[in-house]
Structures are given as structure tokens and as C-alpha cells.
């Protein structure tokens, strides 16, 4: 097992379905990661302590995922100079807009790099890009990922041209959406 270099902090077990995609992407890129359940308001000492000790344990980037009035990413960032990526989790009365605003609107001095609501894949990729600054293997894997992304779109473009719009949509999305 690889030593974790990315720490994912979730504010609640209800955030787990969202962060699962971040973990899967980190796995795909061969990056060691760990997952911690720690809430900024229910377990503030645990969240702060985890962030404060992360660098000393070899963690190089934190991803903090929370919904509602989400202050987890900022609370973690307050305790470390590691880069912290805020992942606003959707849901609740405001569908994640509350979490997005709370996470992205950090006052000057303690930044949080914020991805989209439920943007777990981009959170993982951004963490990987930070790791890749000092890790050629990680950089190479990211390059390969980008090439696969490009090839997949090129393949769809060729198929669309070859099959035509209606046939392509029927094959891809089924009859209900044509
Ligand atoms: C936040 O409140 C969590 O990050 C979660 O997204 C949201 C709801 O938490 P639960 O009431 O589902 O535990 O603290």
C-alpha cells in the first residue's frame, strides 16, 4: 500500500457518496490517500488536529468536503500551510449553493482552492497536479489521463460524423431521449 500523500476530510458520512469519486481518481493515478471523518462544528478539535498534523505525517494536499454552511475547508486551511482544496457537497435546502459560497468565499490570508459543487473528480485531479510538481511519475500519469480524455472525445466525434445525429443519440441515450 502506498503512503498517503492526499488527505480527504469529510464533514459527515452523508458526504461519502460524493468523495468516493475523488478516491477512485486518486487510485487510478496511483496516488496514496487517506480518508478522515471530522466535522468542523461537531468535532472541531478532531478536524483542527488532523489538519495541523497532516504535513508532519507526509500529507501534501488536503481535500475538505462538506455541505450546508460548509466551513470545514476553511477550518482546515487555518491549521496548515498545505494546499487545501474545498469540495462543496450538494444537497439540502439550497442544493449546495450554500456550501459553494461558504467554501469559495475565503477572506484574504487563508486560501481554499474550491472546485464545483460535487466536483470530486476535479478535486482529485487538482490534488494530483499539485503532487505532480515534485513527482515525475504522477505527472506522467496525469499526461496519460489527458491523452485518454482526448482520445475518448475524438472517438465520439468520429462516431457522430459516421452515424449521424439521430442514430448516434439513439445508440448513446436510448429511444426515450430521442
Ligand atoms: C455538513 O452538513 C456535512 O458536511 C454534510 O454535508 C451536511 C449534513 O450533514 P449530516 O446532517 O448529513 O450529518 O456538516
mmCIF file of C-alpha atoms and ligand atoms in Angstrom:
data_model
loop_
_atom_site.group_PDB
_atom_site.id
_atom_site.type_symbol
_atom_site.label_atom_id
_atom_site.label_comp_id
_atom_site.label_asym_id
_atom_site.label_seq_id
_atom_site.Cartn_x
_atom_site.Cartn_y
_atom_site.Cartn_z
ATOM 1 C CA UNK A 1 0.000 0.000 0.000
ATOM 2 C CA UNK A 2 1.243 3.474 -0.886
ATOM 3 C CA UNK A 3 1.843 6.017 1.834
ATOM 4 C CA UNK A 4 -0.945 8.595 1.748
ATOM 5 C CA UNK A 5 0.027 12.000 0.368
ATOM 6 C CA UNK A 6 -3.540 13.277 -0.069
ATOM 7 C CA UNK A 7 -5.819 13.588 2.928
ATOM 8 C CA UNK A 8 -9.554 13.709 2.298
ATOM 9 C CA UNK A 9 -11.588 15.099 5.177
ATOM 10 C CA UNK A 10 -15.364 14.698 5.135
ATOM 11 C CA UNK A 11 -17.712 16.542 7.432
ATOM 12 C CA UNK A 12 -20.277 13.760 7.593
ATOM 13 C CA UNK A 13 -20.871 10.207 6.489
ATOM 14 C CA UNK A 14 -23.528 11.672 4.202
ATOM 15 C CA UNK A 15 -20.670 13.207 2.154
ATOM 16 C CA UNK A 16 -19.145 9.815 1.391
ATOM 17 C CA UNK A 17 -21.025 9.140 -1.878
ATOM 18 C CA UNK A 18 -19.521 12.341 -3.276
ATOM 19 C CA UNK A 19 -15.932 11.827 -2.148
ATOM 20 C CA UNK A 20 -15.906 8.248 -3.399
ATOM 21 C CA UNK A 21 -15.210 9.597 -6.910
ATOM 22 C CA UNK A 22 -12.199 11.528 -5.635
ATOM 23 C CA UNK A 23 -10.778 8.391 -4.077
ATOM 24 C CA UNK A 24 -11.350 6.429 -7.265
ATOM 25 C CA UNK A 25 -9.493 9.031 -9.346
ATOM 26 C CA UNK A 26 -6.573 9.119 -6.917
ATOM 27 C CA UNK A 27 -6.415 5.323 -7.102
ATOM 28 C CA UNK A 28 -6.418 5.474 -10.880
ATOM 29 C CA UNK A 29 -3.481 7.873 -10.778
ATOM 30 C CA UNK A 30 -1.572 5.710 -8.311
ATOM 31 C CA UNK A 31 -1.653 8.299 -5.543
ATOM 32 C CA UNK A 32 -1.814 7.228 -1.911
ATOM 33 C CA UNK A 33 -4.657 8.815 0.044
ATOM 34 C CA UNK A 34 -6.469 8.566 3.320
ATOM 35 C CA UNK A 35 -9.976 9.431 4.435
ATOM 36 C CA UNK A 36 -10.936 11.043 7.715
ATOM 37 C CA UNK A 37 -14.389 11.827 9.077
ATOM 38 C CA UNK A 38 -14.109 15.068 11.022
ATOM 39 C CA UNK A 39 -16.648 17.856 11.238
ATOM 40 C CA UNK A 40 -15.701 21.498 11.732
ATOM 41 C CA UNK A 41 -18.665 22.013 14.073
ATOM 42 C CA UNK A 42 -19.428 18.572 15.546
ATOM 43 C CA UNK A 43 -15.813 17.544 16.129
ATOM 44 C CA UNK A 44 -13.855 20.796 15.782
ATOM 45 C CA UNK A 45 -10.812 19.595 17.726
ATOM 46 C CA UNK A 46 -10.535 16.464 15.599
ATOM 47 C CA UNK A 47 -10.741 18.442 12.340
ATOM 48 C CA UNK A 48 -8.247 21.058 13.501
ATOM 49 C CA UNK A 49 -5.859 18.463 14.913
ATOM 50 C CA UNK A 50 -5.940 16.387 11.751
ATOM 51 C CA UNK A 51 -5.135 19.418 9.587
ATOM 52 C CA UNK A 52 -2.425 20.619 11.958
ATOM 53 C CA UNK A 53 -0.638 17.251 11.995
ATOM 54 C CA UNK A 54 -1.134 16.307 8.344
ATOM 55 C CA UNK A 55 2.084 17.814 6.943
ATOM 56 C CA UNK A 56 4.180 16.161 9.617
ATOM 57 C CA UNK A 57 2.691 12.803 8.641
ATOM 58 C CA UNK A 58 3.649 13.224 4.971
ATOM 59 C CA UNK A 59 0.366 14.543 3.613
ATOM 60 C CA UNK A 60 0.970 17.117 0.864
ATOM 61 C CA UNK A 61 -2.544 18.194 -0.113
ATOM 62 C CA UNK A 62 -5.866 18.208 1.739
ATOM 63 C CA UNK A 63 -9.303 17.856 0.173
ATOM 64 C CA UNK A 64 -12.060 19.010 2.522
ATOM 65 C CA UNK A 65 -15.610 18.027 1.584
ATOM 66 C CA UNK A 66 -18.635 19.453 3.367
ATOM 67 C CA UNK A 67 -22.159 20.610 2.687
ATOM 68 C CA UNK A 68 -24.509 23.191 4.170
ATOM 69 C CA UNK A 69 -22.818 26.170 5.829
ATOM 70 C CA UNK A 70 -19.554 24.475 4.938
ATOM 71 C CA UNK A 71 -16.634 25.783 6.944
ATOM 72 C CA UNK A 72 -14.577 22.575 7.034
ATOM 73 C CA UNK A 73 -12.147 23.578 4.273
ATOM 74 C CA UNK A 74 -11.502 26.975 5.829
ATOM 75 C CA UNK A 75 -11.149 25.484 9.284
ATOM 76 C CA UNK A 76 -8.574 23.010 7.948
ATOM 77 C CA UNK A 77 -6.742 25.707 5.994
ATOM 78 C CA UNK A 78 -6.500 27.753 9.177
ATOM 79 C CA UNK A 79 -4.404 24.982 10.747
ATOM 80 C CA UNK A 80 -1.922 24.237 7.952
ATOM 81 C CA UNK A 81 0.018 25.775 5.082
ATOM 82 C CA UNK A 82 -0.612 22.696 2.958
ATOM 83 C CA UNK A 83 -2.794 23.473 -0.063
ATOM 84 C CA UNK A 84 -6.424 22.833 0.839
ATOM 85 C CA UNK A 85 -8.968 22.030 -1.859
ATOM 86 C CA UNK A 86 -12.537 22.723 -0.825
ATOM 87 C CA UNK A 87 -15.167 20.369 -2.209
ATOM 88 C CA UNK A 88 -18.666 21.777 -1.660
ATOM 89 C CA UNK A 89 -21.181 18.970 -1.293
ATOM 90 C CA UNK A 90 -24.596 19.397 -2.885
ATOM 91 C CA UNK A 91 -27.923 18.783 -1.196
ATOM 92 C CA UNK A 92 -30.106 20.326 1.465
ATOM 93 C CA UNK A 93 -32.470 23.266 1.121
ATOM 94 C CA UNK A 94 -30.042 25.272 -1.026
ATOM 95 C CA UNK A 95 -28.783 22.361 -3.129
ATOM 96 C CA UNK A 96 -25.125 23.035 -2.344
ATOM 97 C CA UNK A 97 -25.035 26.723 -3.277
ATOM 98 C CA UNK A 98 -24.615 27.463 0.420
ATOM 99 C CA UNK A 99 -21.628 25.107 0.582
ATOM 100 C CA UNK A 100 -20.141 26.574 -2.588
ATOM 101 C CA UNK A 101 -20.334 30.143 -1.352
ATOM 102 C CA UNK A 102 -19.139 29.266 2.141
ATOM 103 C CA UNK A 103 -16.168 27.337 0.764
ATOM 104 C CA UNK A 104 -15.086 29.638 -2.043
ATOM 105 C CA UNK A 105 -15.530 32.989 -0.283
ATOM 106 C CA UNK A 106 -12.493 32.809 1.982
ATOM 107 C CA UNK A 107 -11.305 36.196 3.191
ATOM 108 C CA UNK A 108 -7.720 37.168 2.231
ATOM 109 C CA UNK A 109 -4.923 35.407 4.066
ATOM 110 C CA UNK A 110 -6.081 31.801 4.273
ATOM 111 C CA UNK A 111 -6.941 30.499 0.792
ATOM 112 C CA UNK A 112 -9.035 27.488 -0.147
ATOM 113 C CA UNK A 113 -8.911 26.272 -3.765
ATOM 114 C CA UNK A 114 -12.546 25.489 -4.444
ATOM 115 C CA UNK A 115 -13.947 23.121 -7.057
ATOM 116 C CA UNK A 116 -17.533 22.840 -8.284
ATOM 117 C CA UNK A 117 -20.415 21.506 -6.193
ATOM 118 C CA UNK A 118 -19.800 17.737 -6.019
ATOM 119 C CA UNK A 119 -16.676 18.271 -8.147
ATOM 120 C CA UNK A 120 -14.878 15.337 -6.593
ATOM 121 C CA UNK A 121 -13.053 14.234 -9.724
ATOM 122 C CA UNK A 122 -11.589 17.686 -10.289
ATOM 123 C CA UNK A 123 -10.632 17.908 -6.622
ATOM 124 C CA UNK A 124 -8.613 14.720 -7.039
ATOM 125 C CA UNK A 125 -7.083 15.884 -10.310
ATOM 126 C CA UNK A 126 -6.125 19.224 -8.820
ATOM 127 C CA UNK A 127 -4.529 17.448 -5.865
ATOM 128 C CA UNK A 128 -2.659 15.220 -8.318
ATOM 129 C CA UNK A 129 -1.456 18.219 -10.291
ATOM 130 C CA UNK A 130 -0.054 19.728 -7.102
ATOM 131 C CA UNK A 131 1.662 16.439 -6.221
ATOM 132 C CA UNK A 132 2.985 16.207 -9.788
ATOM 133 C CA UNK A 133 5.027 19.386 -9.338
ATOM 134 C CA UNK A 134 7.546 17.250 -7.460
ATOM 135 C CA UNK A 135 6.705 13.799 -8.769
ATOM 136 C CA UNK A 136 7.519 12.840 -12.367
ATOM 137 C CA UNK A 137 5.603 9.565 -12.144
ATOM 138 C CA UNK A 138 2.460 11.384 -11.111
ATOM 139 C CA UNK A 139 2.998 13.950 -13.892
ATOM 140 C CA UNK A 140 3.313 11.144 -16.439
ATOM 141 C CA UNK A 141 0.096 9.512 -15.218
ATOM 142 C CA UNK A 142 -1.723 12.819 -15.494
ATOM 143 C CA UNK A 143 -0.424 13.201 -19.051
ATOM 144 C CA UNK A 144 -1.723 9.736 -19.876
ATOM 145 C CA UNK A 145 -5.094 10.583 -18.345
ATOM 146 C CA UNK A 146 -5.346 13.708 -20.511
ATOM 147 C CA UNK A 147 -4.475 11.692 -23.618
ATOM 148 C CA UNK A 148 -7.210 9.176 -22.777
ATOM 149 C CA UNK A 149 -9.676 12.031 -22.269
ATOM 150 C CA UNK A 150 -8.783 13.462 -25.669
ATOM 151 C CA UNK A 151 -8.981 10.075 -27.387
ATOM 152 C CA UNK A 152 -12.436 9.410 -25.931
ATOM 153 C CA UNK A 153 -13.834 12.683 -27.291
ATOM 154 C CA UNK A 154 -12.172 12.146 -30.676
ATOM 155 C CA UNK A 155 -13.751 8.704 -30.871
ATOM 156 C CA UNK A 156 -17.198 10.157 -30.124
ATOM 157 C CA UNK A 157 -16.665 12.873 -32.704
ATOM 158 C CA UNK A 158 -15.790 10.287 -35.359
ATOM 159 C CA UNK A 159 -18.830 8.173 -34.441
ATOM 160 C CA UNK A 160 -21.148 11.182 -34.571
ATOM 161 C CA UNK A 161 -19.903 12.084 -38.025
ATOM 162 C CA UNK A 162 -20.149 8.485 -39.207
ATOM 163 C CA UNK A 163 -23.567 7.599 -37.738
ATOM 164 C CA UNK A 164 -25.364 10.936 -37.943
ATOM 165 C CA UNK A 165 -27.182 12.748 -35.131
ATOM 166 C CA UNK A 166 -30.323 10.609 -34.755
ATOM 167 C CA UNK A 167 -28.587 7.230 -34.867
ATOM 168 C CA UNK A 168 -25.846 8.435 -32.538
ATOM 169 C CA UNK A 169 -28.348 9.735 -29.976
ATOM 170 C CA UNK A 170 -30.455 6.583 -30.138
ATOM 171 C CA UNK A 171 -27.384 4.419 -29.533
ATOM 172 C CA UNK A 172 -25.946 6.601 -26.807
ATOM 173 C CA UNK A 173 -29.043 7.770 -24.942
ATOM 174 C CA UNK A 174 -31.757 5.293 -25.903
ATOM 175 C CA UNK A 175 -35.106 5.829 -27.531
ATOM 176 C CA UNK A 176 -36.616 7.811 -24.634
ATOM 177 C CA UNK A 177 -34.311 10.743 -25.188
ATOM 178 C CA UNK A 178 -34.529 10.902 -28.981
HETATM 179 C C1 LIG B 1 -22.167 19.138 6.917
HETATM 180 O O1 LIG B 1 -23.536 19.107 6.926
HETATM 181 C C2 LIG B 1 -21.714 17.858 6.308
HETATM 182 O O2 LIG B 1 -20.555 18.058 5.579
HETATM 183 C C3 LIG B 1 -22.848 17.414 5.445
HETATM 184 O O3 LIG B 1 -22.631 17.710 4.082
HETATM 185 C C4 LIG B 1 -24.030 18.237 5.953
HETATM 186 C C5 LIG B 1 -25.120 17.383 6.530
HETATM 187 O O4 LIG B 1 -24.570 16.531 7.498
HETATM 188 P P1 LIG B 1 -25.436 15.356 8.132
HETATM 189 O O5 LIG B 1 -26.549 16.027 8.897
HETATM 190 O O6 LIG B 1 -25.940 14.529 6.971
HETATM 191 O O7 LIG B 1 -24.503 14.582 9.009
HETATM 192 O O8 LIG B 1 -21.636 19.262 8.180
#
